Short mmCIF file of C-alpha atoms in Angstrom, two decimals:
data_model
loop_
_atom_site.label_atom_id
_atom_site.label_comp_id
_atom_site.label_asym_id
_atom_site.label_seq_id
_atom_site.Cartn_x
_atom_site.Cartn_y
_atom_site.Cartn_z
CA UNK A 1 -51.91 -50.65 117.75
CA UNK A 2 -54.56 -53.36 117.78
CA UNK A 3 -54.69 -56.69 115.88
CA UNK A 4 -57.39 -59.34 115.94
CA UNK A 5 -57.16 -62.74 114.29
CA UNK A 6 -60.30 -64.80 114.33
CA UNK A 7 -60.08 -68.31 112.84
CA UNK A 8 -63.53 -69.80 113.28
CA UNK A 9 -62.70 -72.85 111.15
CA UNK A 10 -59.97 -73.99 113.55
CA UNK A 11 -61.47 -72.53 116.70
CA UNK A 12 -58.62 -70.10 117.38
CA UNK A 13 -58.73 -66.53 118.60
CA UNK A 14 -55.76 -64.19 118.88
CA UNK A 15 -55.73 -60.59 120.04
CA UNK A 16 -52.63 -58.39 120.18
CA UNK A 17 -52.37 -54.80 121.28
CA UNK A 18 -49.68 -52.28 122.13
CA UNK A 19 -50.47 -49.46 124.50
CA UNK A 20 -48.91 -47.09 126.99
CA UNK A 21 -50.21 -47.66 130.50
CA UNK A 22 -50.15 -45.56 133.66
CA UNK A 23 -50.93 -46.48 137.22
CA UNK A 24 -51.68 -43.82 139.81
CA UNK A 25 -51.98 -44.99 143.39
CA UNK A 26 -51.24 -44.30 147.02
CA UNK A 27 -48.28 -46.29 148.28
CA UNK A 28 -46.83 -47.18 151.65
CA UNK A 29 -43.43 -48.85 151.74
CA UNK A 30 -41.09 -49.97 154.49
CA UNK A 31 -38.73 -52.64 153.24
CA UNK A 32 -36.36 -53.47 150.40
CA UNK A 33 -36.49 -52.43 146.77
CA UNK A 34 -34.18 -54.98 145.16
CA UNK A 35 -31.05 -54.16 147.21
CA UNK A 36 -32.04 -50.75 148.63
CA UNK A 37 -33.96 -50.01 151.79
CA UNK A 38 -37.07 -47.96 151.00
CA UNK A 39 -39.46 -46.12 153.25
CA UNK A 40 -42.25 -43.70 152.46
CA UNK A 41 -45.93 -43.04 152.06
CA UNK A 42 -47.57 -40.92 149.37
CA UNK A 43 -48.63 -40.70 145.75
CA UNK A 44 -47.15 -43.06 143.18
CA UNK A 45 -47.11 -42.85 139.40
CA UNK A 46 -45.87 -45.76 137.29
CA UNK A 47 -45.67 -45.23 133.53
CA UNK A 48 -45.18 -48.18 131.18
CA UNK A 49 -44.26 -47.47 127.55
CA UNK A 50 -45.29 -49.74 124.68
CA UNK A 51 -46.84 -52.60 126.61
CA UNK A 52 -47.22 -55.33 123.97
CA UNK A 53 -49.79 -57.97 124.98
CA UNK A 54 -50.77 -61.07 122.97
CA UNK A 55 -53.74 -63.16 124.06
CA UNK A 56 -54.57 -66.53 122.50
CA UNK A 57 -57.53 -68.76 123.23
CA UNK A 58 -59.62 -71.56 121.85
CA UNK A 59 -63.09 -70.55 120.67
CA UNK A 60 -65.82 -72.72 122.07
CA UNK A 61 -69.41 -72.91 120.88
CA UNK A 62 -72.06 -72.77 123.61
CA UNK A 63 -75.86 -72.66 123.52
CA UNK A 64 -77.91 -70.04 125.33
CA UNK A 65 -81.24 -70.69 127.11
CA UNK A 66 -83.06 -70.35 123.78
CA UNK A 67 -80.87 -72.96 122.09
CA UNK A 68 -78.95 -70.42 119.99
CA UNK A 69 -75.22 -70.85 119.41
CA UNK A 70 -72.72 -68.35 120.77
CA UNK A 71 -68.95 -68.21 120.87
CA UNK A 72 -67.03 -68.18 124.12
CA UNK A 73 -63.31 -67.89 124.73
CA UNK A 74 -61.69 -70.68 126.69
CA UNK A 75 -58.91 -70.17 129.21
CA UNK A 76 -56.43 -67.85 127.50
CA UNK A 77 -52.69 -68.01 127.26
CA UNK A 78 -50.84 -64.73 127.01
CA UNK A 79 -47.44 -63.13 126.78
CA UNK A 80 -46.27 -59.57 127.08
CA UNK A 81 -43.28 -57.27 126.69
CA UNK A 82 -42.74 -53.83 128.15
CA UNK A 83 -40.38 -51.42 126.41
CA UNK A 84 -39.71 -49.17 129.42
CA UNK A 85 -41.13 -48.25 132.81
CA UNK A 86 -40.58 -45.20 135.01
CA UNK A 87 -41.45 -44.76 138.67
CA UNK A 88 -42.30 -41.55 140.53
CA UNK A 89 -42.93 -42.00 144.26
CA UNK A 90 -43.69 -38.86 146.26
CA UNK A 91 -42.58 -38.40 149.87
CA UNK A 92 -39.94 -41.13 149.83
CA UNK A 93 -37.93 -41.13 153.06
CA UNK A 94 -40.30 -38.50 154.48
CA UNK A 95 -39.25 -35.93 151.89
CA UNK A 96 -35.45 -36.45 152.08
CA UNK A 97 -34.74 -35.31 148.51
CA UNK A 98 -31.22 -36.74 148.24
CA UNK A 99 -32.23 -40.23 149.37
CA UNK A 100 -35.44 -40.11 147.33
CA UNK A 101 -33.67 -39.00 144.13
CA UNK A 102 -30.99 -41.70 144.49
CA UNK A 103 -33.60 -44.40 145.12
CA UNK A 104 -35.82 -43.31 142.21
CA UNK A 105 -32.80 -43.15 139.90
CA UNK A 106 -31.93 -46.72 140.93
CA UNK A 107 -35.54 -47.87 140.42
CA UNK A 108 -35.75 -46.24 136.99
CA UNK A 109 -32.39 -47.68 135.90
CA UNK A 110 -33.42 -51.16 137.11
CA UNK A 111 -37.06 -51.02 136.02
CA UNK A 112 -36.87 -54.41 134.27
CA UNK A 113 -36.06 -56.32 137.48
CA UNK A 114 -38.79 -54.43 139.36
CA UNK A 115 -41.36 -55.12 136.65
CA UNK A 116 -40.47 -58.83 136.70
CA UNK A 117 -42.22 -58.82 140.10
CA UNK A 118 -44.83 -56.09 139.58
CA UNK A 119 -46.08 -56.74 136.03
CA UNK A 120 -47.35 -60.36 136.09
CA UNK A 121 -50.35 -59.78 138.41
CA UNK A 122 -51.22 -56.52 136.62
CA UNK A 123 -51.07 -58.09 133.14
CA UNK A 124 -53.04 -61.11 134.36
CA UNK A 125 -55.82 -58.78 135.54
CA UNK A 126 -55.79 -56.87 132.23
CA UNK A 127 -56.11 -60.15 130.29
CA UNK A 128 -58.93 -61.32 132.59
CA UNK A 129 -60.80 -58.03 132.01
CA UNK A 130 -60.33 -58.17 128.22
CA UNK A 131 -61.49 -61.81 128.01
CA UNK A 132 -64.54 -61.01 130.16
CA UNK A 133 -65.48 -58.10 127.85
CA UNK A 134 -65.05 -60.24 124.72
CA UNK A 135 -67.17 -63.05 126.21
CA UNK A 136 -69.84 -60.49 127.15
CA UNK A 137 -69.91 -59.39 123.50
CA UNK A 138 -70.06 -63.00 122.27
CA UNK A 139 -72.97 -63.69 124.66
CA UNK A 140 -74.90 -60.76 123.14
CA UNK A 141 -74.64 -61.92 119.49
CA UNK A 142 -75.20 -65.36 118.04
CA UNK A 143 -72.62 -67.24 116.01
CA UNK A 144 -74.97 -66.86 113.05
CA UNK A 145 -74.97 -63.06 113.43
CA UNK A 146 -71.18 -63.02 113.48
CA UNK A 147 -70.95 -65.18 110.35
CA UNK A 148 -73.65 -63.39 108.35
CA UNK A 149 -73.11 -59.92 109.75
CA UNK A 150 -74.86 -58.30 112.65
CA UNK A 151 -78.34 -56.86 112.24
CA UNK A 152 -80.34 -56.05 115.39
#
């Protein structure tokens, strides 16, 4: 789901989207996971279901080198909610299945507390990437083209 609210008269921009997200990575852990000791090295898969992100920003008007007006998003504010997250870490405890299964069960039952630490930097990077893409688009079309309709 994707929603865009563009209020040029008041200089406001709001973007909201809901998406499932997956992260595949190599991990290496030797420490604590909330209250459990964790140790391992291998493949990791983190699946987030229904990640709901809302980005709000002021719209600023800037001039390009030719004196033409363009829109540019200011520093955004954002909020997010995640419906559910699951973790799958391979080779936990050097393949000890019983310890690994117990630890993963704990992680998946307590996903919210884990994501309180893991999600903020990831969401911040997503917002930064989205704002950069939107500003790249705004730099390529003038305010006049947006108002009247784009024609190359």
